[in-house]
Coordinates of C-alpha atoms in Angstrom, one line a residue:
Chain R
X1 CA 75.7 -19.1 44.1
X2 CA 73.1 -19.1 41.6
X3 CA 73.2 -19.3 37.7
X4 CA 72.3 -16.0 36.0
X5 CA 73.6 -16.6 32.4
X6 CA 73.7 -20.0 30.5
X7 CA 74.6 -20.2 26.8
X8 CA 74.7 -23.3 25.1
X9 CA 75.9 -23.9 21.5
X10 CA 75.6 -20.4 20.6
X11 CA 76.2 -19.8 16.9
X12 CA 76.3 -16.3 15.2
X13 CA 76.7 -16.3 11.4
X14 CA 77.0 -13.3 9.3
X15 CA 76.2 -13.0 5.4
X16 CA 79.2 -11.8 3.6
X17 CA 78.0 -11.3 -0.2
X18 CA 78.0 -14.8 -1.2
X19 CA 79.9 -16.3 1.9
X20 CA 78.8 -16.9 5.2
X21 CA 81.1 -15.9 7.9
X22 CA 80.9 -17.9 11.3
X23 CA 81.9 -15.5 14.1
X24 CA 80.7 -17.6 16.7
X25 CA 81.2 -21.4 16.4
X26 CA 79.5 -23.2 19.5
X27 CA 80.0 -21.1 22.4
X28 CA 79.3 -22.7 26.0
X29 CA 79.2 -20.3 28.7
X30 CA 77.9 -20.1 32.3
X31 CA 78.0 -17.1 34.6
X32 CA 76.9 -17.2 38.6
X33 CA 76.0 -14.3 40.4
X34 CA 78.7 -12.5 41.8
X35 CA 81.4 -13.3 39.5
X36 CA 84.0 -11.1 37.9
X37 CA 84.7 -12.7 34.5
X38 CA 87.0 -11.2 32.2
X39 CA 86.3 -12.5 28.4
X40 CA 90.1 -11.9 26.7
X41 CA 90.4 -12.1 23.0
X42 CA 92.5 -10.1 20.3
X43 CA 90.3 -7.9 17.8
X44 CA 88.3 -10.1 15.0
X45 CA 88.3 -13.1 17.6
X46 CA 84.5 -12.6 18.0
X47 CA 84.5 -10.8 21.4
X48 CA 82.4 -8.0 20.3
X49 CA 80.0 -10.4 18.8
X50 CA 79.9 -12.3 21.9
X51 CA 79.2 -9.2 23.9
X52 CA 76.3 -7.9 21.8
X53 CA 74.9 -11.5 22.1
X54 CA 75.3 -11.3 26.3
X55 CA 74.1 -7.4 26.1
X56 CA 70.9 -8.4 24.3
X57 CA 71.9 -5.9 21.5
X58 CA 72.2 -9.0 19.3
X59 CA 70.4 -12.4 19.0
X60 CA 72.4 -15.6 18.2
X61 CA 71.9 -17.6 14.8
X62 CA 71.2 -20.6 16.7
X63 CA 71.9 -22.1 20.3
X64 CA 70.2 -21.4 23.5
X65 CA 70.8 -18.4 25.8
X66 CA 69.1 -18.1 29.2
X67 CA 69.7 -14.5 31.0
X68 CA 67.8 -14.7 34.6
X69 CA 66.1 -18.1 33.4
X70 CA 64.7 -16.2 30.3
X71 CA 64.9 -17.3 26.6
X72 CA 66.7 -14.6 24.6
X73 CA 67.1 -16.0 21.2
X74 CA 63.4 -15.4 19.9
X75 CA 62.3 -12.0 21.3
X76 CA 61.6 -9.0 19.4
X77 CA 63.1 -5.4 19.4
X78 CA 60.7 -4.1 22.0
X79 CA 61.2 -6.8 24.4
X80 CA 65.3 -7.1 24.2
X81 CA 65.0 -3.3 25.2
X82 CA 63.2 -4.1 28.2
X83 CA 65.4 -7.1 29.1
X84 CA 68.3 -4.6 28.3
X85 CA 66.9 -2.1 30.8
X86 CA 66.4 -4.6 33.7
X87 CA 69.4 -6.9 33.3
X88 CA 72.4 -5.0 31.8
X89 CA 74.3 -2.3 32.7
X90 CA 76.4 -1.1 29.5
X91 CA 80.1 0.4 29.9
X92 CA 81.7 1.1 26.9
X93 CA 85.0 2.2 26.3
X94 CA 84.5 5.6 24.8
X95 CA 82.0 6.4 27.6
X96 CA 79.3 7.3 24.9
X97 CA 77.9 10.2 27.5
X98 CA 75.3 12.6 25.9
X99 CA 77.2 15.8 25.5
X100 CA 74.5 18.4 26.1
X101 CA 73.4 16.8 29.2
X102 CA 75.0 16.8 32.9
X103 CA 76.4 14.1 34.7
X104 CA 73.2 13.7 36.7
X105 CA 71.0 13.6 33.4
X106 CA 73.1 11.3 31.8
X107 CA 72.8 9.0 34.9
X108 CA 69.3 9.4 34.8
X109 CA 68.5 8.5 31.7
X110 CA 68.2 4.7 31.6
X111 CA 65.3 5.5 34.6
X112 CA 63.8 7.7 32.1
X113 CA 63.1 5.0 29.7
X114 CA 61.7 2.6 32.7
X115 CA 59.3 5.4 33.4
X116 CA 60.6 6.1 37.0
X117 CA 59.4 9.4 39.2
X118 CA 61.6 12.4 38.6
X119 CA 62.4 12.9 42.1
X120 CA 63.2 9.2 42.5
X121 CA 65.5 9.4 39.3
X122 CA 67.2 12.6 41.0
X123 CA 67.9 10.9 44.2
X124 CA 69.2 7.9 42.9
X125 CA 71.2 9.5 40.3
X126 CA 73.1 11.8 42.9
X127 CA 73.4 8.8 45.5
X128 CA 75.3 7.1 42.5
X129 CA 77.4 9.9 41.4
X130 CA 78.3 10.3 45.3
X131 CA 79.3 6.6 45.1
X132 CA 81.6 6.6 42.3
X133 CA 83.0 10.0 44.0
X134 CA 81.7 12.6 41.9
X135 CA 79.3 14.3 44.3
X136 CA 81.0 17.7 43.2
X137 CA 80.7 17.1 39.6
X138 CA 76.7 16.6 39.2
X139 CA 75.9 19.4 37.1
X140 CA 78.8 19.2 35.1
X141 CA 79.0 18.8 31.3
X142 CA 81.1 15.6 29.8
X143 CA 83.3 17.7 28.7
X144 CA 84.1 19.5 31.8
X145 CA 85.1 16.3 33.4
X146 CA 88.6 14.3 32.9
X147 CA 88.3 11.0 30.6
X148 CA 88.5 8.7 34.1
X149 CA 85.6 11.1 35.6
X150 CA 83.6 10.4 32.4
X151 CA 83.9 6.6 32.4
X152 CA 82.7 6.8 36.5
X153 CA 79.7 8.7 35.2
X154 CA 79.3 5.7 32.9
X155 CA 79.4 3.4 35.5
X156 CA 77.1 5.2 37.8
X157 CA 74.7 5.3 34.8
X158 CA 75.2 1.4 33.9
X159 CA 74.5 0.7 37.7
X160 CA 71.0 3.0 38.2
X161 CA 68.7 0.1 36.9
X162 CA 70.4 -2.3 39.3
X163 CA 71.0 -4.1 36.3
X164 CA 71.8 -8.2 37.0
X165 CA 75.1 -8.0 35.1
X166 CA 77.9 -4.7 34.5
X167 CA 78.9 -5.4 31.1
X168 CA 82.0 -3.6 30.6
X169 CA 83.7 -3.2 26.6
X170 CA 87.4 -2.4 27.2
X171 CA 86.3 0.2 30.2
X172 CA 90.2 1.5 30.6
X173 CA 91.1 1.4 26.7
X174 CA 90.6 5.3 26.4
X175 CA 91.9 5.9 29.8
X176 CA 95.7 6.4 31.2
X177 CA 97.0 3.7 33.5
X178 CA 96.3 5.5 36.5
X179 CA 92.9 6.6 35.7
X180 CA 92.4 3.1 34.4
X181 CA 93.6 1.9 37.8
X182 CA 91.1 3.7 39.6
X183 CA 88.0 2.7 37.3
X184 CA 89.2 -0.8 38.2
X185 CA 89.6 -0.4 42.0
X186 CA 85.7 0.7 41.1
X187 CA 85.0 -2.6 39.7
X188 CA 86.6 -4.4 42.6
X189 CA 84.7 -2.5 45.1
X190 CA 81.5 -3.1 43.2
X191 CA 82.2 -6.9 42.9
X192 CA 82.8 -7.3 46.7
X193 CA 79.6 -5.6 47.3
X194 CA 78.1 -8.9 45.1
X195 CA 77.6 -7.0 41.7
X196 CA 78.4 -9.5 38.7
X197 CA 80.6 -8.2 36.3
X198 CA 81.7 -9.0 32.7
X199 CA 84.4 -7.5 31.0
X200 CA 85.6 -7.5 27.8
X201 CA 89.2 -6.9 27.0
X202 CA 92.0 -7.9 24.8
X203 CA 94.6 -6.7 27.6
X204 CA 96.1 -9.9 29.7
X205 CA 96.8 -7.8 32.4
X206 CA 93.6 -6.3 32.7
X207 CA 92.0 -9.4 32.6
X208 CA 94.1 -10.9 35.3
X209 CA 92.6 -8.7 37.7
X210 CA 89.0 -10.4 37.0
X211 CA 88.3 -13.7 39.3
X212 CA 87.8 -15.9 36.3
X213 CA 89.0 -15.4 32.6
X214 CA 87.8 -17.0 29.6
X215 CA 90.0 -16.6 26.3
X216 CA 88.1 -16.6 22.9
X217 CA 90.0 -17.2 19.8
X218 CA 88.6 -17.5 16.4
X219 CA 85.1 -18.0 17.6
X220 CA 85.5 -20.4 20.3
X221 CA 85.8 -19.9 23.9
X222 CA 88.2 -21.8 26.2
X223 CA 88.5 -21.4 30.1
X224 CA 91.7 -19.9 31.4
X225 CA 93.2 -21.4 34.7
X226 CA 94.3 -18.4 36.5
Chain W
X1 CA 58.0 10.5 29.5
X2 CA 56.4 13.0 27.4
X3 CA 57.9 16.2 29.6
X4 CA 61.2 14.5 29.4
X5 CA 61.2 14.1 25.4
X6 CA 59.8 17.7 25.1
X7 CA 62.9 18.9 27.0
X8 CA 65.3 16.3 24.8
X9 CA 63.5 17.8 21.9
X10 CA 64.0 21.5 23.0
X11 CA 67.6 20.9 23.8
X12 CA 68.1 19.6 20.0
X13 CA 66.3 22.3 18.9
X14 CA 67.9 24.9 20.7
X15 CA 71.6 23.2 19.7
X16 CA 71.0 24.0 16.0
X17 CA 69.4 27.3 16.5
X18 CA 69.9 28.7 12.6
X19 CA 69.2 25.3 11.3
X20 CA 65.9 24.8 13.0
X21 CA 65.1 28.3 12.3
X22 CA 65.3 28.0 8.6
X23 CA 63.4 24.6 8.9
X24 CA 60.4 26.1 10.5
X25 CA 60.7 29.3 8.3
X26 CA 58.8 27.1 5.8
X27 CA 55.9 26.5 8.0
X28 CA 56.0 30.0 9.3
X29 CA 55.4 31.3 5.8
X30 CA 52.7 28.8 4.7
X31 CA 50.8 29.5 8.0
X32 CA 51.0 33.3 7.9
X33 CA 50.0 33.0 4.3
X34 CA 47.1 30.8 5.2
X35 CA 46.0 33.3 8.1
X36 CA 46.5 36.3 6.1
X37 CA 44.6 35.3 3.1
X38 CA 41.5 34.0 4.8
X39 CA 41.6 36.9 7.4
X40 CA 41.6 39.5 4.5
X41 CA 39.2 38.0 2.3
X42 CA 37.0 37.3 5.1
X43 CA 37.2 40.9 6.7
X44 CA 36.7 42.4 3.1
X45 CA 33.3 40.3 2.2
X46 CA 32.1 40.3 5.7
X47 CA 31.6 44.0 5.5
X48 CA 30.0 44.0 2.2
X49 CA 27.9 41.3 3.4
X50 CA 26.9 43.0 6.5
X51 CA 25.5 45.9 4.1
X52 CA 23.6 43.5 2.4
X53 CA 22.3 42.2 5.5
X54 CA 21.3 45.6 6.8
X55 CA 19.1 45.6 3.7
X56 CA 17.0 43.1 5.1
X57 CA 16.9 39.5 3.9
X58 CA 13.4 39.8 4.9
X59 CA 11.9 41.0 1.4
X60 CA 11.8 40.3 -2.3
X61 CA 11.5 43.0 -5.0
X62 CA 9.0 42.2 -7.9
X63 CA 9.9 43.8 -11.1
X64 CA 6.8 43.6 -13.3
X65 CA 7.8 44.5 -17.0
X66 CA 4.6 43.1 -18.0
X67 CA 3.2 41.8 -21.5
X68 CA 1.1 43.4 -24.4
X69 CA -2.3 42.3 -22.7
X70 CA -1.3 43.6 -19.1
X71 CA 1.3 46.3 -18.3
X72 CA 1.9 45.7 -14.6
X73 CA 0.3 44.9 -11.4
X74 CA -2.9 46.5 -10.2
X75 CA -4.5 47.1 -6.7
X76 CA -6.3 43.7 -6.7
X77 CA -2.8 42.0 -7.5
X78 CA -1.3 43.8 -4.8
X79 CA -4.5 42.6 -2.5
X80 CA -3.7 39.2 -3.6
X81 CA 0.0 39.4 -2.6
X82 CA -0.8 40.8 0.5
X83 CA -3.0 37.8 1.4
X84 CA -0.4 35.0 0.9
X85 CA 0.8 33.1 3.9
X86 CA 4.1 34.7 5.3
X87 CA 3.5 38.0 3.8
X88 CA 3.9 40.9 6.1
X89 CA 3.5 43.9 3.7
X90 CA 3.5 44.7 0.0
X91 CA 5.2 48.0 -0.9
X92 CA 4.4 49.2 -4.6
X93 CA 7.2 51.6 -5.8
X94 CA 6.2 54.1 -8.7
X95 CA 9.7 55.9 -9.8
X96 CA 9.9 58.8 -12.1
X97 CA 11.9 62.0 -12.6
X98 CA 10.1 65.3 -12.2
X99 CA 10.7 68.8 -11.0
X100 CA 10.1 70.2 -7.5
X101 CA 9.8 74.1 -6.8
X102 CA 9.1 76.5 -4.4
X103 CA 9.2 80.5 -4.4
X104 CA 11.2 81.0 -7.7
X105 CA 13.3 78.1 -6.7
X106 CA 13.1 75.3 -9.4
X107 CA 14.9 71.9 -9.3
X108 CA 14.1 70.3 -12.3
X109 CA 15.6 67.2 -11.9
X110 CA 14.2 65.6 -8.9
X111 CA 13.5 61.7 -8.2
X112 CA 10.2 61.4 -7.4
X113 CA 9.1 58.2 -5.6
X114 CA 5.7 56.5 -4.7
X115 CA 6.0 54.3 -1.7
X116 CA 3.3 53.5 0.9
X117 CA 3.7 53.4 4.6
X118 CA 5.5 49.4 4.3
X119 CA 8.4 50.7 2.7
X120 CA 8.7 53.2 5.8
X121 CA 8.4 50.5 8.2
X122 CA 11.0 48.7 7.1
X123 CA 13.1 51.6 6.0
X124 CA 16.3 52.0 7.9
X125 CA 17.4 55.7 6.8
X126 CA 17.0 58.2 9.8
X127 CA 14.4 60.7 9.5
X128 CA 16.0 64.1 10.9
X129 CA 13.0 65.8 11.1
X130 CA 9.1 65.3 11.1
X131 CA 7.5 61.8 10.5
X132 CA 7.1 59.0 8.1
X133 CA 4.2 58.6 5.8
X134 CA 1.7 56.6 7.4
X135 CA -1.4 54.6 6.3
X136 CA -3.6 57.4 6.4
X137 CA -1.8 59.3 4.0
X138 CA -2.5 56.5 1.4
X139 CA -6.1 57.6 0.6
X140 CA -4.7 59.0 -2.8
X141 CA -6.2 62.6 -1.7
X142 CA -3.2 63.2 0.7
X143 CA -0.6 65.5 -0.5
X144 CA 2.1 65.2 1.7
X145 CA 5.9 64.4 1.3
X146 CA 8.9 63.1 2.8
X147 CA 11.9 65.0 1.2
X148 CA 15.7 64.2 1.4
X149 CA 18.1 66.7 2.9
X150 CA 19.5 67.8 -0.7
X151 CA 16.3 69.2 -1.4
X152 CA 15.7 70.5 2.0
X153 CA 19.0 72.2 1.9
X154 CA 18.4 73.8 -1.7
X155 CA 14.8 74.9 -1.0
X156 CA 14.7 76.1 2.5
X157 CA 18.6 76.5 3.3
X158 CA 18.3 77.4 7.1
X159 CA 14.7 77.4 7.1
X160 CA 12.2 74.9 8.9
X161 CA 11.2 72.8 5.9
X162 CA 8.3 71.1 8.1
X163 CA 4.9 71.9 7.1
X164 CA 6.1 74.0 4.0
X165 CA 4.4 73.6 1.0
X166 CA 6.5 72.5 -2.4
X167 CA 5.4 71.8 -6.1
X168 CA 5.9 68.1 -7.3
X169 CA 5.2 68.4 -10.7
X170 CA 2.8 71.1 -10.5
X171 CA 0.8 69.8 -7.7
X172 CA 1.0 71.2 -3.9
X173 CA 2.5 69.1 -1.4
X174 CA 3.2 69.8 2.1
X175 CA 6.5 68.6 3.8
X176 CA 5.9 66.5 6.9
X177 CA 9.7 64.6 7.1
X178 CA 13.1 65.2 6.1
X179 CA 15.2 62.1 5.3
X180 CA 18.9 61.7 6.3
X181 CA 19.9 59.8 2.9
X182 CA 23.7 60.4 4.0
X183 CA 23.4 58.9 7.2
X184 CA 22.9 55.4 5.9
X185 CA 25.2 52.7 5.1
X186 CA 23.1 51.4 3.0
X187 CA 24.8 50.5 -0.2
X188 CA 21.3 49.9 -1.8
X189 CA 20.0 53.3 -1.3
X190 CA 20.6 54.0 -4.4
X191 CA 17.8 51.0 -5.6
X192 CA 15.3 52.1 -3.3
X193 CA 15.5 56.1 -4.0
X194 CA 17.3 56.4 -7.2
X195 CA 19.4 59.6 -6.4
X196 CA 19.1 62.2 -9.0
X197 CA 21.3 65.0 -9.0
X198 CA 18.9 67.3 -7.2
X199 CA 17.5 64.9 -4.6
X200 CA 14.4 62.8 -3.9
X201 CA 11.2 63.4 -2.9
X202 CA 8.8 60.5 -1.8
X203 CA 4.9 60.9 -1.7
X204 CA 2.0 58.8 -1.4
X205 CA 2.0 55.7 -4.1
X206 CA -1.3 56.2 -5.6
X207 CA -0.6 60.1 -5.9
X208 CA 2.7 59.4 -7.7
X209 CA 0.8 56.8 -10.2
X210 CA -1.9 59.2 -11.2
X211 CA 1.3 61.5 -11.6
X212 CA 3.1 59.2 -13.8
X213 CA 0.2 58.4 -16.0
X214 CA 0.4 54.8 -15.6
X215 CA -2.1 52.6 -14.5
X216 CA -0.2 49.9 -13.0
X217 CA 2.5 49.2 -10.6
X218 CA 5.9 47.9 -12.2
X219 CA 7.8 47.4 -9.0
X220 CA 6.6 45.9 -5.6
X221 CA 8.5 45.0 -2.6
X222 CA 7.3 42.2 -0.7
X223 CA 7.9 41.9 2.7
X224 CA 8.2 38.5 4.9
X225 CA 6.8 37.5 8.1
X226 CA 9.4 34.7 8.7
X227 CA 12.7 34.3 6.4
X228 CA 12.8 30.6 7.1
X229 CA 9.8 30.2 4.9
X230 CA 10.9 32.7 2.1
X231 CA 11.4 29.6 -0.1
X232 CA 7.7 28.6 0.0
X233 CA 6.4 32.2 0.1
X234 CA 8.5 33.2 -3.0
X235 CA 6.7 30.1 -4.5
X236 CA 3.4 31.1 -3.6
X237 CA 4.2 34.8 -4.8
X238 CA 5.6 33.6 -8.5
X239 CA 2.2 31.3 -8.6
X240 CA 0.0 34.4 -7.9
X241 CA 2.2 36.4 -10.6
X242 CA 1.9 33.8 -13.1
X243 CA -2.1 33.6 -12.5
X244 CA -2.1 37.4 -12.4
X245 CA 0.1 37.6 -16.0
X246 CA -2.3 34.8 -17.2
X247 CA 0.7 32.6 -17.4
X248 CA 2.7 34.6 -20.1
X249 CA 6.3 33.9 -19.7
X250 CA 9.0 36.9 -18.8
X251 CA 6.1 39.3 -17.6
X252 CA 8.2 39.6 -14.3
X253 CA 11.5 39.2 -12.7
X254 CA 11.9 38.8 -8.7
X255 CA 15.2 40.2 -6.9
X256 CA 15.9 38.3 -4.3
X257 CA 18.4 39.7 -1.5
X258 CA 18.3 36.6 0.6
X259 CA 19.5 33.9 -2.2
X260 CA 22.0 36.8 -3.6
X261 CA 23.4 36.8 0.0
X262 CA 23.7 33.3 -0.1
X263 CA 25.5 33.1 -3.4
X264 CA 28.0 35.8 -2.1
X265 CA 28.6 33.7 1.1
X266 CA 29.3 30.5 -1.0
X267 CA 31.7 32.6 -3.6
X268 CA 33.6 34.0 -0.5
X269 CA 33.7 30.5 1.3
X270 CA 35.1 29.2 -2.1
X271 CA 37.6 32.1 -2.4
X272 CA 38.8 31.5 1.0
X273 CA 39.1 27.7 0.3
X274 CA 41.0 28.4 -2.9
X275 CA 43.3 31.1 -1.6
X276 CA 44.3 28.9 1.7
X277 CA 44.7 25.9 -0.8
X278 CA 47.3 27.7 -2.8
X279 CA 48.8 28.9 0.6
X280 CA 49.1 25.6 1.8
X281 CA 51.4 24.7 -0.8
X282 CA 54.1 26.6 1.1
X283 CA 52.9 24.5 4.0
X284 CA 54.0 21.1 2.2
X285 CA 57.3 22.5 1.0
X286 CA 57.8 23.5 4.6
X287 CA 56.9 19.9 5.8
X288 CA 59.5 18.6 3.3
X289 CA 62.1 20.9 4.9
X290 CA 60.9 19.7 7.9
X291 CA 61.5 16.0 6.9
X292 CA 64.8 16.6 5.3
X293 CA 66.3 18.3 8.8
X294 CA 64.8 15.1 10.5
X295 CA 66.5 12.7 8.5
X296 CA 70.0 14.6 8.6
X297 CA 69.2 14.6 12.5
X298 CA 68.5 11.1 12.6
X299 CA 71.8 10.2 10.5
X300 CA 73.8 12.5 12.7
X301 CA 72.6 11.1 15.9
X302 CA 73.0 7.6 14.9
X303 CA 75.0 7.0 17.7
X304 CA 72.9 8.9 20.4
X305 CA 70.2 6.6 19.3
X306 CA 72.1 3.5 19.7
X307 CA 73.0 4.4 23.1
X308 CA 69.5 5.2 24.1
X309 CA 68.3 1.8 22.6
X310 CA 71.4 0.0 24.7
X311 CA 70.3 1.8 27.8
X312 CA 66.9 0.3 27.3
X313 CA 64.8 2.7 25.0
X314 CA 62.5 0.4 23.0
X315 CA 61.5 1.5 19.5
X316 CA 58.4 3.1 20.1
X317 CA 60.3 5.8 22.8
X318 CA 62.8 6.4 20.1
X319 CA 59.8 7.1 17.5
X320 CA 58.3 9.4 20.0
X321 CA 61.6 11.3 20.7
X322 CA 62.0 12.4 17.0
X323 CA 58.2 12.7 16.1
X324 CA 58.2 15.1 19.1
X325 CA 61.0 16.9 17.6
X326 CA 59.4 17.4 14.2
X327 CA 56.2 18.6 15.9
X328 CA 57.9 21.2 18.1
X329 CA 59.5 22.5 15.0
X330 CA 56.4 22.6 13.0
X331 CA 54.3 23.9 16.2
X332 CA 56.7 26.7 16.6
X333 CA 56.7 27.6 13.0
X334 CA 53.1 27.5 13.4
X335 CA 52.8 29.8 16.0
X336 CA 54.9 32.3 14.5
X337 CA 53.2 31.9 11.3
X338 CA 49.7 32.7 13.4
X339 CA 51.3 35.9 14.9
X340 CA 53.0 36.9 11.5
X341 CA 49.8 36.1 9.6
X342 CA 47.5 38.5 12.0
X343 CA 50.1 41.1 11.7
X344 CA 49.8 41.0 7.8
X345 CA 46.1 40.9 8.2
X346 CA 45.7 44.2 10.2
X347 CA 48.2 46.0 8.0
X348 CA 46.3 44.8 4.9
X349 CA 42.6 45.6 6.3
X350 CA 44.1 48.9 7.4
X351 CA 45.2 49.5 4.0
X352 CA 42.3 48.6 2.2
X353 CA 40.1 50.1 4.6
X354 CA 37.8 47.4 6.2
X355 CA 37.4 46.2 9.6
X356 CA 39.9 43.6 10.8
X357 CA 38.3 40.6 12.2
X358 CA 40.1 37.9 14.0
X359 CA 39.3 34.5 12.0
X360 CA 39.6 31.8 14.7
X361 CA 38.9 29.3 11.9
X362 CA 41.6 30.7 10.0
X363 CA 43.9 30.3 13.3
X364 CA 42.5 26.8 14.2
X365 CA 43.7 25.9 10.2
X366 CA 47.1 27.2 10.7
X367 CA 47.4 25.3 14.1
X368 CA 45.8 21.9 12.8
X369 CA 48.0 22.2 9.7
X370 CA 51.2 22.8 11.5
X371 CA 50.6 19.6 13.7
X372 CA 49.7 17.6 10.6
X373 CA 52.4 18.6 8.7
X374 CA 55.0 17.8 12.0
X375 CA 53.1 14.4 12.0
X376 CA 53.2 13.4 8.7
X377 CA 56.6 14.6 7.6
X378 CA 58.1 13.5 11.2
X379 CA 56.8 9.9 11.0
X380 CA 59.0 8.7 8.2
X381 CA 62.6 9.8 9.8
X382 CA 61.3 8.8 13.2
X383 CA 60.4 5.5 11.8
X384 CA 63.7 5.1 10.5
X385 CA 65.4 6.1 13.5
X386 CA 63.4 3.8 15.9
X387 CA 64.2 0.9 13.6
X388 CA 67.8 1.4 13.5
X389 CA 69.6 -1.8 15.1
X390 CA 71.4 -0.9 18.2
X391 CA 74.7 -2.4 17.5
X392 CA 74.8 -1.1 13.9
X393 CA 74.1 2.4 15.4
X394 CA 76.8 2.2 18.1
X395 CA 79.2 1.0 15.8
X396 CA 79.3 3.9 13.4
X397 CA 81.8 6.4 13.7

């Protein structure tokens, strides 16, 4: 399995008034293609910051971060947007679907930004909605869908650019146990198809479902032996 | 990508109809005002100008006030003027008030005009009956006249006036033509044929000069062959007149319709520009309204912007989305404004009584203005949206 993500001594500092608070204190992390990794940590541990850096939404203060062999630390906003488009499929706790757009349009959105042809967008989005079991709901608006269905639309959206990494932030946090379980089933299925998944959570039981778990505490990362 | 942005912009406008409408209202009012004012000014002055133009810009009128040594222009002066380059003809004019009578009918306040054939060649007034005066009538011994329909009516009622004899200041004249002075739209008709209460009789100019007892002409029309050369020709005429009056100042004046027309043109353009300038203040206010709404929209949609960025939208794509939204608002306002402005113009020109003419310049200006307003006032909010950091944008609740 090839290495797709490599972090060496990642430090993230924030200026808080006169004080500098160090949120990440030298993180080392390597992820191979096809892994299902859970990053486990309580709130305030720095896990959101780590997720933002992994997802190229933010850059580290120091350290080296290679994603698909490319250095991320010194890229500008535009380059980061293009990297996110290609490498990262985001799944958020509260779904973040555009409320006035249909499921199909929501799934298409990343392809709009990568400039895909309308017909191809339609087909790919419809295929993915079918894959997540929503072929009958493609023209529904988010509010006409249940929470679990909305999250599945979001997963289809995350998949549409065929990203290197699926990056999920508390993907079941807003769902009840049963629908949460269904979403996790979908993750397992995607992982078994070779998809690399990184899941950020504070829930030990959820984290245990991943093949590999790392624990983040107070800005430091520890490998968990499952 | 552009089409997608247009659809998204439309969705957003549709979703806040009332707010979008109120925002565009400033642009609607501004554009409508610009269009209406320009169209109204142009159709009002356009009509006046076309009347002036129908008089011909191809002539000037010399009024010789004379000086103690020389009272006016004599025949040899006329010959000199006629010989100048680009002069098509010279028409002296003798004007007086006198009487005209026939068989017990006496009109004692008749305008008697002395004119030559050149006047009739350039004259646009319709001859209802008979003919104009010709060069052959100008020998000084031919007693023929052209009367207007007022005199024809007073003297002949239902009879045929042609070939009838009338007395003009005691001299017998044969009527050879009747002019329809009412048919002319010529607002300067009064200048050529100063209309007295009883009407106008036109007789050969030499006869008129003799009748008036004067020895020289005080008013002469000079017709040009080519109006492009009129500046040069006017200079030549001035030189000839200076020489004729022995370089004495204030012996004559020149009325130049062409330059008058130019002046009116300039004034009408200035007036349009001034009014459009005032109206465009409304456009600026409208633009500020758009900017305000777009800034609110950026704040409201911070999370959406963050999401779009997380999904791979680069700053430029976000900026384009918001600029297109601002443009859509201002252009929609512009289109409604143009329609409204034209509507106002139609009603206003009807009330003023002038002809309505679509001013494409004004429409272009309105459209251009609204696009410019959208771009200028949409820029800042769009830039603000595009420079939001995705993590900050996603974090807001």
